[in-house]
């Protein structure tokens, strides 16, 4: 689902670094461009709902109270795919405000369509690179949580460096999470789960809420894709860390 963002052949090296012989990319990038066509329904959702639920990227701190028309805990989601889980979570947590980053236009259109069909009020979407949003719109200690669900695992070892969840990004996120806030990641690729666990454990501002992997929080639904994987015997790993 975190297709906005970027199992492997070998687990990551200790201390949350990239696997041996794999350097970090020079610039963190939260997405990979994907092909896809926007449907008529999604285009209609852009036209009718975009003015209200799409935010403009700007190099200035986000005024969350103005964006949502209310105060509330602010949860950043990086990459939401087609928005199925995002819409569900927003419905079961109506008091929280969800800031959702995705560059894939059909996915944005699909979530806008769900917002209209399900009468969801607490989602705002930024169709922009999440890393630039973090750098320029989210000051330190400004968000209450982060969701990164099923980011691209980049299965081949030579592509591991493209993975989203690596130490530089997690340090950025940890600095912007309020004390007591959380980061919740989920993946269905075990070697990536191993790397995520090592990266999160290596971040001094974060603390694991479980011994290793967490039980799936009730708010995160099982998607159709995930249910199909479970039927085929594939595992899913949730990781939930809190800001100290």
PDB file of C-alpha atoms in Angstrom:
ATOM      1  CA  UNK A   1       0.000   0.000   0.000  1.00  0.00           C
ATOM      2  CA  UNK A   2       2.826   2.336   0.569  1.00  0.00           C
ATOM      3  CA  UNK A   3       3.324   2.418  -3.162  1.00  0.00           C
ATOM      4  CA  UNK A   4       3.988   6.120  -2.802  1.00  0.00           C
ATOM      5  CA  UNK A   5       7.097   5.028  -1.179  1.00  0.00           C
ATOM      6  CA  UNK A   6       9.477   2.784  -1.780  1.00  0.00           C
ATOM      7  CA  UNK A   7      11.821 -10.375   1.141  1.00  0.00           C
ATOM      8  CA  UNK A   8      15.174  -9.274   0.458  1.00  0.00           C
ATOM      9  CA  UNK A   9      18.050 -11.679  -0.127  1.00  0.00           C
ATOM     10  CA  UNK A  10      19.685 -10.916   3.211  1.00  0.00           C
ATOM     11  CA  UNK A  11      18.725  -9.030   6.368  1.00  0.00           C
ATOM     12  CA  UNK A  12      20.097  -5.580   6.955  1.00  0.00           C
ATOM     13  CA  UNK A  13      23.346  -5.135   8.794  1.00  0.00           C
ATOM     14  CA  UNK A  14      23.361  -4.300  12.476  1.00  0.00           C
ATOM     15  CA  UNK A  15      22.566  -0.837  13.843  1.00  0.00           C
ATOM     16  CA  UNK A  16      19.921  -0.228  11.182  1.00  0.00           C
ATOM     17  CA  UNK A  17      22.349   0.245   8.317  1.00  0.00           C
ATOM     18  CA  UNK A  18      21.774  -0.918   4.756  1.00  0.00           C
ATOM     19  CA  UNK A  19      22.846  -4.495   3.929  1.00  0.00           C
ATOM     20  CA  UNK A  20      26.563  -4.968   3.443  1.00  0.00           C
ATOM     21  CA  UNK A  21      27.735  -3.604   0.123  1.00  0.00           C
ATOM     22  CA  UNK A  22      24.571  -1.542  -0.387  1.00  0.00           C
ATOM     23  CA  UNK A  23      24.938   2.204   0.078  1.00  0.00           C
ATOM     24  CA  UNK A  24      22.110   4.558   0.887  1.00  0.00           C
ATOM     25  CA  UNK A  25      20.798   6.497  -2.091  1.00  0.00           C
ATOM     26  CA  UNK A  26      22.151  10.039  -2.165  1.00  0.00           C
ATOM     27  CA  UNK A  27      18.637  11.431  -1.723  1.00  0.00           C
ATOM     28  CA  UNK A  28      15.763   9.789   0.103  1.00  0.00           C
ATOM     29  CA  UNK A  29      12.782   9.339  -2.184  1.00  0.00           C
ATOM     30  CA  UNK A  30       9.419   8.248  -0.878  1.00  0.00           C
ATOM     31  CA  UNK A  31       7.949   6.880  -4.085  1.00  0.00           C
ATOM     32  CA  UNK A  32       8.429   5.230  -7.436  1.00  0.00           C
ATOM     33  CA  UNK A  33       6.409   6.288 -10.457  1.00  0.00           C
ATOM     34  CA  UNK A  34       3.926   3.612 -11.541  1.00  0.00           C
ATOM     35  CA  UNK A  35       1.764   3.253 -14.602  1.00  0.00           C
ATOM     36  CA  UNK A  36      -1.973   3.383 -14.223  1.00  0.00           C
ATOM     37  CA  UNK A  37      -5.081   5.010 -15.601  1.00  0.00           C
ATOM     38  CA  UNK A  38      -7.539   7.158 -13.706  1.00  0.00           C
ATOM     39  CA  UNK A  39     -11.099   5.871 -14.058  1.00  0.00           C
ATOM     40  CA  UNK A  40     -14.105   8.026 -14.838  1.00  0.00           C
ATOM     41  CA  UNK A  41     -15.268   7.711 -11.222  1.00  0.00           C
ATOM     42  CA  UNK A  42     -11.879   8.732  -9.893  1.00  0.00           C
ATOM     43  CA  UNK A  43     -11.724  11.716 -12.262  1.00  0.00           C
ATOM     44  CA  UNK A  44     -15.169  12.797 -11.050  1.00  0.00           C
ATOM     45  CA  UNK A  45     -13.957  12.504  -7.441  1.00  0.00           C
ATOM     46  CA  UNK A  46     -10.967  14.716  -8.272  1.00  0.00           C
ATOM     47  CA  UNK A  47     -13.284  17.338  -9.727  1.00  0.00           C
ATOM     48  CA  UNK A  48     -15.933  17.265  -7.015  1.00  0.00           C
ATOM     49  CA  UNK A  49     -13.928  16.455  -3.876  1.00  0.00           C
ATOM     50  CA  UNK A  50     -10.395  17.529  -4.731  1.00  0.00           C
ATOM     51  CA  UNK A  51     -10.912  21.205  -3.818  1.00  0.00           C
ATOM     52  CA  UNK A  52     -11.892  20.211  -0.293  1.00  0.00           C
ATOM     53  CA  UNK A  53      -9.725  17.212   0.512  1.00  0.00           C
ATOM     54  CA  UNK A  54      -6.536  17.827  -1.510  1.00  0.00           C
ATOM     55  CA  UNK A  55      -3.965  20.089   0.118  1.00  0.00           C
ATOM     56  CA  UNK A  56      -1.377  22.060  -1.808  1.00  0.00           C
ATOM     57  CA  UNK A  57       2.264  21.318  -1.092  1.00  0.00           C
ATOM     58  CA  UNK A  58       4.092  24.364   0.200  1.00  0.00           C
ATOM     59  CA  UNK A  59       7.423  25.106   1.819  1.00  0.00           C
ATOM     60  CA  UNK A  60       5.756  26.298   5.009  1.00  0.00           C
ATOM     61  CA  UNK A  61       4.522  24.564   8.177  1.00  0.00           C
ATOM     62  CA  UNK A  62       1.114  22.944   7.843  1.00  0.00           C
ATOM     63  CA  UNK A  63      -1.681  24.687   9.743  1.00  0.00           C
ATOM     64  CA  UNK A  64      -3.497  21.496  10.698  1.00  0.00           C
ATOM     65  CA  UNK A  65      -6.351  23.197  12.550  1.00  0.00           C
ATOM     66  CA  UNK A  66      -7.135  25.241   9.437  1.00  0.00           C
ATOM     67  CA  UNK A  67      -6.741  22.273   7.083  1.00  0.00           C
ATOM     68  CA  UNK A  68      -9.178  20.095   9.033  1.00  0.00           C
ATOM     69  CA  UNK A  69     -11.351  22.795  10.557  1.00  0.00           C
ATOM     70  CA  UNK A  70     -10.699  21.407  14.023  1.00  0.00           C
ATOM     71  CA  UNK A  71      -8.017  20.286  16.454  1.00  0.00           C
ATOM     72  CA  UNK A  72      -7.091  16.624  16.731  1.00  0.00           C
ATOM     73  CA  UNK A  73      -4.208  14.200  16.730  1.00  0.00           C
ATOM     74  CA  UNK A  74      -2.376  14.342  13.407  1.00  0.00           C
ATOM     75  CA  UNK A  75      -1.393  11.021  11.819  1.00  0.00           C
ATOM     76  CA  UNK A  76       0.868  10.979   8.751  1.00  0.00           C
ATOM     77  CA  UNK A  77       0.441   8.127   6.265  1.00  0.00           C
ATOM     78  CA  UNK A  78       3.144   7.592   3.666  1.00  0.00           C
ATOM     79  CA  UNK A  79       1.797   5.819   0.595  1.00  0.00           C
ATOM     80  CA  UNK A  80      -1.765   4.534   0.770  1.00  0.00           C
ATOM     81  CA  UNK A  81      -2.098   2.560  -2.456  1.00  0.00           C
ATOM     82  CA  UNK A  82      -5.781   2.623  -3.388  1.00  0.00           C
ATOM     83  CA  UNK A  83      -6.825   3.891   0.032  1.00  0.00           C
ATOM     84  CA  UNK A  84      -8.806   0.899   1.289  1.00  0.00           C
ATOM     85  CA  UNK A  85      -7.106   0.663   4.680  1.00  0.00           C
ATOM     86  CA  UNK A  86      -6.796   4.440   4.972  1.00  0.00           C
ATOM     87  CA  UNK A  87     -10.533   4.950   4.642  1.00  0.00           C
ATOM     88  CA  UNK A  88     -11.259   2.190   7.153  1.00  0.00           C
ATOM     89  CA  UNK A  89      -8.871   3.588   9.756  1.00  0.00           C
ATOM     90  CA  UNK A  90     -10.242   7.104   9.348  1.00  0.00           C
ATOM     91  CA  UNK A  91     -13.759   5.781   9.960  1.00  0.00           C
ATOM     92  CA  UNK A  92     -12.874   3.824  13.108  1.00  0.00           C
ATOM     93  CA  UNK A  93     -10.782   6.713  14.484  1.00  0.00           C
ATOM     94  CA  UNK A  94     -13.016   9.716  13.767  1.00  0.00           C
ATOM     95  CA  UNK A  95     -11.341  11.962  16.352  1.00  0.00           C
ATOM     96  CA  UNK A  96      -7.955  11.755  14.638  1.00  0.00           C
ATOM     97  CA  UNK A  97      -6.858  13.735  11.564  1.00  0.00           C
ATOM     98  CA  UNK A  98      -5.082  11.803   8.796  1.00  0.00           C
ATOM     99  CA  UNK A  99      -2.560  13.463   6.478  1.00  0.00           C
ATOM    100  CA  UNK A 100      -2.027  11.067   3.579  1.00  0.00           C
ATOM    101  CA  UNK A 101       0.798  11.316   1.032  1.00  0.00           C
ATOM    102  CA  UNK A 102       0.582   9.506  -2.311  1.00  0.00           C
ATOM    103  CA  UNK A 103       1.833  10.473  -5.782  1.00  0.00           C
ATOM    104  CA  UNK A 104       0.006   7.782  -7.777  1.00  0.00           C
ATOM    105  CA  UNK A 105      -2.946   9.592  -9.355  1.00  0.00           C
ATOM    106  CA  UNK A 106      -5.331   6.595  -9.631  1.00  0.00           C
ATOM    107  CA  UNK A 107      -4.704   5.867  -5.933  1.00  0.00           C
ATOM    108  CA  UNK A 108      -5.460   9.452  -4.982  1.00  0.00           C
ATOM    109  CA  UNK A 109      -8.612   9.346  -7.082  1.00  0.00           C
ATOM    110  CA  UNK A 110      -9.655   6.054  -5.509  1.00  0.00           C
ATOM    111  CA  UNK A 111      -9.285   7.453  -1.988  1.00  0.00           C
ATOM    112  CA  UNK A 112     -11.196  10.603  -2.913  1.00  0.00           C
ATOM    113  CA  UNK A 113     -13.971   8.359  -4.262  1.00  0.00           C
ATOM    114  CA  UNK A 114     -14.036   6.402  -0.977  1.00  0.00           C
ATOM    115  CA  UNK A 115     -14.154   9.670   0.981  1.00  0.00           C
ATOM    116  CA  UNK A 116     -17.252  10.695  -0.932  1.00  0.00           C
ATOM    117  CA  UNK A 117     -18.982   7.325  -0.804  1.00  0.00           C
ATOM    118  CA  UNK A 118     -18.286   6.780   2.906  1.00  0.00           C
ATOM    119  CA  UNK A 119     -18.747  10.407   3.983  1.00  0.00           C
ATOM    120  CA  UNK A 120     -15.304  10.623   5.589  1.00  0.00           C
ATOM    121  CA  UNK A 121     -14.347  14.030   6.959  1.00  0.00           C
ATOM    122  CA  UNK A 122     -10.979  13.525   8.687  1.00  0.00           C
ATOM    123  CA  UNK A 123      -8.655  12.830   5.726  1.00  0.00           C
ATOM    124  CA  UNK A 124      -6.580  15.334   3.785  1.00  0.00           C
ATOM    125  CA  UNK A 125      -4.365  14.264   0.882  1.00  0.00           C
ATOM    126  CA  UNK A 126      -1.053  15.644  -0.338  1.00  0.00           C
ATOM    127  CA  UNK A 127      -0.233  14.373  -3.833  1.00  0.00           C
ATOM    128  CA  UNK A 128       3.449  14.999  -3.348  1.00  0.00           C
ATOM    129  CA  UNK A 129       6.701  13.345  -2.307  1.00  0.00           C
ATOM    130  CA  UNK A 130       6.322  12.545   1.387  1.00  0.00           C
ATOM    131  CA  UNK A 131       9.972  13.313   2.140  1.00  0.00           C
ATOM    132  CA  UNK A 132       9.576  16.914   0.957  1.00  0.00           C
ATOM    133  CA  UNK A 133       6.353  17.156   2.970  1.00  0.00           C
ATOM    134  CA  UNK A 134       8.214  15.972   6.073  1.00  0.00           C
ATOM    135  CA  UNK A 135      11.129  18.327   5.465  1.00  0.00           C
ATOM    136  CA  UNK A 136       9.137  21.456   4.715  1.00  0.00           C
ATOM    137  CA  UNK A 137       5.625  21.155   6.142  1.00  0.00           C
ATOM    138  CA  UNK A 138       6.012  19.189   9.371  1.00  0.00           C
ATOM    139  CA  UNK A 139       8.064  20.851  12.139  1.00  0.00           C
ATOM    140  CA  UNK A 140       9.602  18.865  14.959  1.00  0.00           C
ATOM    141  CA  UNK A 141       7.102  17.397  17.448  1.00  0.00           C
ATOM    142  CA  UNK A 142       4.160  18.255  15.195  1.00  0.00           C
ATOM    143  CA  UNK A 143       2.594  14.837  14.517  1.00  0.00           C
ATOM    144  CA  UNK A 144       1.165  12.135  16.769  1.00  0.00           C
ATOM    145  CA  UNK A 145       1.757   9.085  14.623  1.00  0.00           C
ATOM    146  CA  UNK A 146       3.033   7.656  11.342  1.00  0.00           C
ATOM    147  CA  UNK A 147       1.609   4.812   9.247  1.00  0.00           C
ATOM    148  CA  UNK A 148       3.691   3.052   6.592  1.00  0.00           C
ATOM    149  CA  UNK A 149       1.858  -0.021   5.353  1.00  0.00           C
ATOM    150  CA  UNK A 150       3.309  -2.450   2.816  1.00  0.00           C
ATOM    151  CA  UNK A 151       6.009  -0.255   1.280  1.00  0.00           C
ATOM    152  CA  UNK A 152       7.660  -1.568  -1.853  1.00  0.00           C
ATOM    153  CA  UNK A 153      10.072  -4.292  -0.627  1.00  0.00           C
ATOM    154  CA  UNK A 154      12.496  -4.030  -3.562  1.00  0.00           C
ATOM    155  CA  UNK A 155      13.140  -7.757  -3.382  1.00  0.00           C
ATOM    156  CA  UNK A 156      16.492  -7.942  -5.181  1.00  0.00           C
ATOM    157  CA  UNK A 157      19.540  -7.246  -3.014  1.00  0.00           C
ATOM    158  CA  UNK A 158      20.934  -4.759  -5.536  1.00  0.00           C
ATOM    159  CA  UNK A 159      17.705  -2.764  -5.140  1.00  0.00           C
ATOM    160  CA  UNK A 160      17.564  -2.838  -1.323  1.00  0.00           C
ATOM    161  CA  UNK A 161      19.042   0.667  -1.242  1.00  0.00           C
ATOM    162  CA  UNK A 162      15.796   1.945  -2.763  1.00  0.00           C
ATOM    163  CA  UNK A 163      13.724   0.845   0.210  1.00  0.00           C
ATOM    164  CA  UNK A 164      11.932   3.625   1.986  1.00  0.00           C
ATOM    165  CA  UNK A 165      12.501   2.529   5.563  1.00  0.00           C
ATOM    166  CA  UNK A 166      16.138   3.261   6.323  1.00  0.00           C
ATOM    167  CA  UNK A 167      17.815   5.179   9.110  1.00  0.00           C
ATOM    168  CA  UNK A 168      17.857   8.690   7.554  1.00  0.00           C
ATOM    169  CA  UNK A 169      14.090   8.775   7.023  1.00  0.00           C
ATOM    170  CA  UNK A 170      13.291   7.231  10.399  1.00  0.00           C
ATOM    171  CA  UNK A 171      15.435   9.887  12.105  1.00  0.00           C
ATOM    172  CA  UNK A 172      13.427  12.584  10.291  1.00  0.00           C
ATOM    173  CA  UNK A 173      10.151  11.010  11.364  1.00  0.00           C
ATOM    174  CA  UNK A 174      11.208  10.402  14.963  1.00  0.00           C
ATOM    175  CA  UNK A 175      12.117  14.075  15.332  1.00  0.00           C
ATOM    176  CA  UNK A 176       8.659  15.105  14.138  1.00  0.00           C
ATOM    177  CA  UNK A 177       6.668  12.716  16.319  1.00  0.00           C
ATOM    178  CA  UNK A 178       5.529  14.096  19.658  1.00  0.00           C
ATOM    179  CA  UNK A 179       6.712  12.309  22.830  1.00  0.00           C
ATOM    180  CA  UNK A 180       4.406   9.337  23.330  1.00  0.00           C
ATOM    181  CA  UNK A 181       3.485   9.279  19.642  1.00  0.00           C
ATOM    182  CA  UNK A 182       4.089   6.225  17.488  1.00  0.00           C
ATOM    183  CA  UNK A 183       5.228   4.824  14.172  1.00  0.00           C
ATOM    184  CA  UNK A 184       3.433   1.756  12.793  1.00  0.00           C
ATOM    185  CA  UNK A 185       4.900  -0.193   9.887  1.00  0.00           C
ATOM    186  CA  UNK A 186       3.598  -3.366   8.267  1.00  0.00           C
ATOM    187  CA  UNK A 187       5.100  -5.598   5.579  1.00  0.00           C
ATOM    188  CA  UNK A 188       4.415  -9.005   4.085  1.00  0.00           C
ATOM    189  CA  UNK A 189       8.076  -9.592   3.132  1.00  0.00           C
ATOM    190  CA  UNK A 190       9.970 -11.123   6.064  1.00  0.00           C
ATOM    191  CA  UNK A 191      13.515  -9.985   5.128  1.00  0.00           C
ATOM    192  CA  UNK A 192      12.199  -6.426   4.899  1.00  0.00           C
ATOM    193  CA  UNK A 193      10.526  -6.888   8.287  1.00  0.00           C
ATOM    194  CA  UNK A 194      13.940  -7.869   9.685  1.00  0.00           C
ATOM    195  CA  UNK A 195      15.503  -4.718   8.238  1.00  0.00           C
ATOM    196  CA  UNK A 196      12.670  -2.494   9.491  1.00  0.00           C
ATOM    197  CA  UNK A 197      13.014  -3.938  12.987  1.00  0.00           C
ATOM    198  CA  UNK A 198      16.761  -3.271  13.003  1.00  0.00           C
ATOM    199  CA  UNK A 199      16.354   0.267  11.670  1.00  0.00           C
ATOM    200  CA  UNK A 200      13.677   1.156  14.231  1.00  0.00           C
ATOM    201  CA  UNK A 201      15.611  -0.456  17.094  1.00  0.00           C
ATOM    202  CA  UNK A 202      18.674   1.589  16.133  1.00  0.00           C
ATOM    203  CA  UNK A 203      16.826   4.919  16.378  1.00  0.00           C
ATOM    204  CA  UNK A 204      17.531   6.267  19.906  1.00  0.00           C
ATOM    205  CA  UNK A 205      14.343   8.343  20.029  1.00  0.00           C
ATOM    206  CA  UNK A 206      12.105   5.283  19.570  1.00  0.00           C
ATOM    207  CA  UNK A 207      11.172   2.330  21.758  1.00  0.00           C
ATOM    208  CA  UNK A 208       9.545  -0.935  20.687  1.00  0.00           C
ATOM    209  CA  UNK A 209       6.089  -1.627  22.119  1.00  0.00           C
ATOM    210  CA  UNK A 210       6.665  -5.387  21.751  1.00  0.00           C
ATOM    211  CA  UNK A 211       9.555  -7.779  22.208  1.00  0.00           C
ATOM    212  CA  UNK A 212      10.028  -7.900  18.444  1.00  0.00           C
ATOM    213  CA  UNK A 213       6.991  -7.762  16.155  1.00  0.00           C
ATOM    214  CA  UNK A 214       3.672  -6.461  17.423  1.00  0.00           C
ATOM    215  CA  UNK A 215       0.191  -7.910  17.277  1.00  0.00           C
ATOM    216  CA  UNK A 216      -1.792  -6.253  14.510  1.00  0.00           C
ATOM    217  CA  UNK A 217      -3.548  -3.231  16.052  1.00  0.00           C
ATOM    218  CA  UNK A 218      -7.328  -3.463  15.814  1.00  0.00           C
ATOM    219  CA  UNK A 219      -7.577  -0.323  13.706  1.00  0.00           C
ATOM    220  CA  UNK A 220      -5.560  -1.762  10.800  1.00  0.00           C
ATOM    221  CA  UNK A 221      -7.866  -3.877   8.612  1.00  0.00           C
ATOM    222  CA  UNK A 222      -6.943  -6.915   6.605  1.00  0.00           C
ATOM    223  CA  UNK A 223      -7.066  -5.862   2.956  1.00  0.00           C
ATOM    224  CA  UNK A 224      -8.144  -8.131   0.106  1.00  0.00           C
ATOM    225  CA  UNK A 225      -4.506  -8.419  -0.949  1.00  0.00           C
ATOM    226  CA  UNK A 226      -3.460  -9.344   2.581  1.00  0.00           C
ATOM    227  CA  UNK A 227      -6.238 -11.902   3.030  1.00  0.00           C
ATOM    228  CA  UNK A 228      -5.213 -13.547  -0.232  1.00  0.00           C
ATOM    229  CA  UNK A 229      -1.629 -13.738   0.990  1.00  0.00           C
ATOM    230  CA  UNK A 230      -2.666 -15.245   4.298  1.00  0.00           C
ATOM    231  CA  UNK A 231      -4.662 -17.932   2.472  1.00  0.00           C
ATOM    232  CA  UNK A 232      -1.501 -18.735   0.520  1.00  0.00           C
ATOM    233  CA  UNK A 233       0.474 -19.036   3.744  1.00  0.00           C
ATOM    234  CA  UNK A 234       2.258 -15.681   3.554  1.00  0.00           C
ATOM    235  CA  UNK A 235       3.037 -13.883   6.790  1.00  0.00           C
ATOM    236  CA  UNK A 236       2.468 -10.262   7.726  1.00  0.00           C
ATOM    237  CA  UNK A 237       4.650  -8.418  10.231  1.00  0.00           C
ATOM    238  CA  UNK A 238       3.518  -5.332  12.172  1.00  0.00           C
ATOM    239  CA  UNK A 239       5.985  -3.119  14.023  1.00  0.00           C
ATOM    240  CA  UNK A 240       4.835  -0.447  16.444  1.00  0.00           C
ATOM    241  CA  UNK A 241       7.393   1.860  18.118  1.00  0.00           C
ATOM    242  CA  UNK A 242       6.725   4.812  20.403  1.00  0.00           C
ATOM    243  CA  UNK A 243       8.601   8.094  20.796  1.00  0.00           C
ATOM    244  CA  UNK A 244      10.370   8.231  24.135  1.00  0.00           C
TER     245      UNK A 244
END
